[in-house]
Amino acid sequence: MSDEHELVNFCCEELEEAVSSDPEASLIEHDSGLILLNLGHREEDGETGTVLTTIRFCPFCGTEIQTDEDIEAALGEVEIVE
């Protein structure tokens, strides 16, 4: 990528390159706008699901990318299945 490339919604090129919409990726950009960390799969009562968690800080440069308020607002729009 060139130095002229402007990052949109990402703090650094490393995060932009790492985030994917693929639900199997390690870092996922959810439809809600949240960037989630994929912790793997969990089986319970014969059903398997993906365990995701929110992150507040970029794992590459340490910039705060999501505040608690951002996360709470976005989670209000997401159906959480337990």
Short mmCIF file of C-alpha atoms in Angstrom, two decimals:
data_model
loop_
_atom_site.label_atom_id
_atom_site.label_comp_id
_atom_site.label_asym_id
_atom_site.label_seq_id
_atom_site.Cartn_x
_atom_site.Cartn_y
_atom_site.Cartn_z
CA MET A 1 0.00 0.00 0.00
CA SER A 2 1.21 3.47 -0.73
CA ASP A 3 1.88 6.20 1.80
CA GLU A 4 -0.94 8.17 0.18
CA HIS A 5 -3.50 5.50 1.12
CA GLU A 6 -5.95 6.94 3.61
CA LEU A 7 -7.15 4.54 6.28
CA VAL A 8 -10.90 4.67 6.72
CA ASN A 9 -12.18 3.48 10.13
CA PHE A 10 -8.82 1.86 10.92
CA CYS A 11 -5.99 3.25 13.01
CA CYS A 12 -3.21 1.45 11.13
CA GLU A 13 -2.58 -0.57 7.98
CA GLU A 14 -1.93 -3.73 10.01
CA LEU A 15 -5.43 -3.64 11.50
CA GLU A 16 -6.99 -2.87 8.13
CA GLU A 17 -5.24 -5.86 6.58
CA ALA A 18 -6.10 -8.19 9.48
CA VAL A 19 -9.82 -7.44 9.78
CA SER A 20 -12.17 -9.53 7.66
CA SER A 21 -15.89 -10.09 7.20
CA ASP A 22 -15.19 -13.86 7.17
CA PRO A 23 -16.73 -15.31 10.37
CA GLU A 24 -13.82 -17.76 10.66
CA ALA A 25 -11.15 -15.00 10.67
CA SER A 26 -9.35 -13.98 13.87
CA LEU A 27 -10.48 -10.34 13.67
CA ILE A 28 -13.97 -9.78 12.30
CA GLU A 29 -15.73 -6.59 11.30
CA HIS A 30 -19.34 -7.27 12.25
CA ASP A 31 -22.33 -5.74 10.46
CA SER A 32 -22.88 -3.65 13.61
CA GLY A 33 -19.54 -1.92 12.98
CA LEU A 34 -17.79 -3.61 15.89
CA ILE A 35 -14.42 -5.23 15.45
CA LEU A 36 -14.53 -8.59 17.22
CA LEU A 37 -11.91 -11.12 18.22
CA ASN A 38 -12.77 -14.72 17.32
CA LEU A 39 -11.90 -16.94 20.30
CA GLY A 40 -12.90 -20.17 18.56
CA HIS A 41 -15.78 -22.59 18.75
CA ARG A 42 -17.66 -23.89 21.75
CA GLU A 43 -19.95 -26.88 21.95
CA GLU A 44 -22.77 -26.95 24.44
CA ASP A 45 -25.85 -29.15 24.56
CA GLY A 46 -24.88 -30.69 21.22
CA GLU A 47 -24.74 -27.33 19.44
CA THR A 48 -21.59 -25.59 18.25
CA GLY A 49 -21.19 -21.83 18.15
CA THR A 50 -18.48 -19.26 17.65
CA VAL A 51 -17.23 -17.37 20.69
CA LEU A 52 -16.59 -13.70 19.89
CA THR A 53 -15.44 -10.88 22.14
CA THR A 54 -15.13 -7.15 21.64
CA ILE A 55 -11.79 -5.39 21.74
CA ARG A 56 -11.21 -1.77 22.73
CA PHE A 57 -7.61 -1.31 21.65
CA CYS A 58 -5.84 -2.15 18.42
CA PRO A 59 -3.64 -5.22 18.94
CA PHE A 60 -1.04 -3.75 16.56
CA CYS A 61 -0.59 -0.10 17.57
CA GLY A 62 -2.54 0.20 20.85
CA THR A 63 -4.93 2.93 19.67
CA GLU A 64 -8.38 2.87 21.26
CA ILE A 65 -10.63 1.82 18.39
CA GLN A 66 -13.91 1.26 20.27
CA THR A 67 -15.09 2.86 23.49
CA ASP A 68 -17.35 1.14 26.01
CA GLU A 69 -20.14 3.42 24.76
CA ASP A 70 -19.52 2.38 21.13
CA ILE A 71 -19.65 -1.27 22.13
CA GLU A 72 -22.79 -0.91 24.23
CA ALA A 73 -24.58 1.02 21.47
CA ALA A 74 -23.64 -1.55 18.82
CA LEU A 75 -24.54 -4.51 21.05
CA GLY A 76 -27.99 -3.02 21.52
CA GLU A 77 -28.51 -3.70 17.82
CA VAL A 78 -27.14 -7.28 17.91
CA GLU A 79 -29.08 -10.40 18.80
CA ILE A 80 -27.08 -12.33 21.38
CA VAL A 81 -27.78 -16.06 21.46
CA GLU A 82 -26.98 -17.83 24.69
#
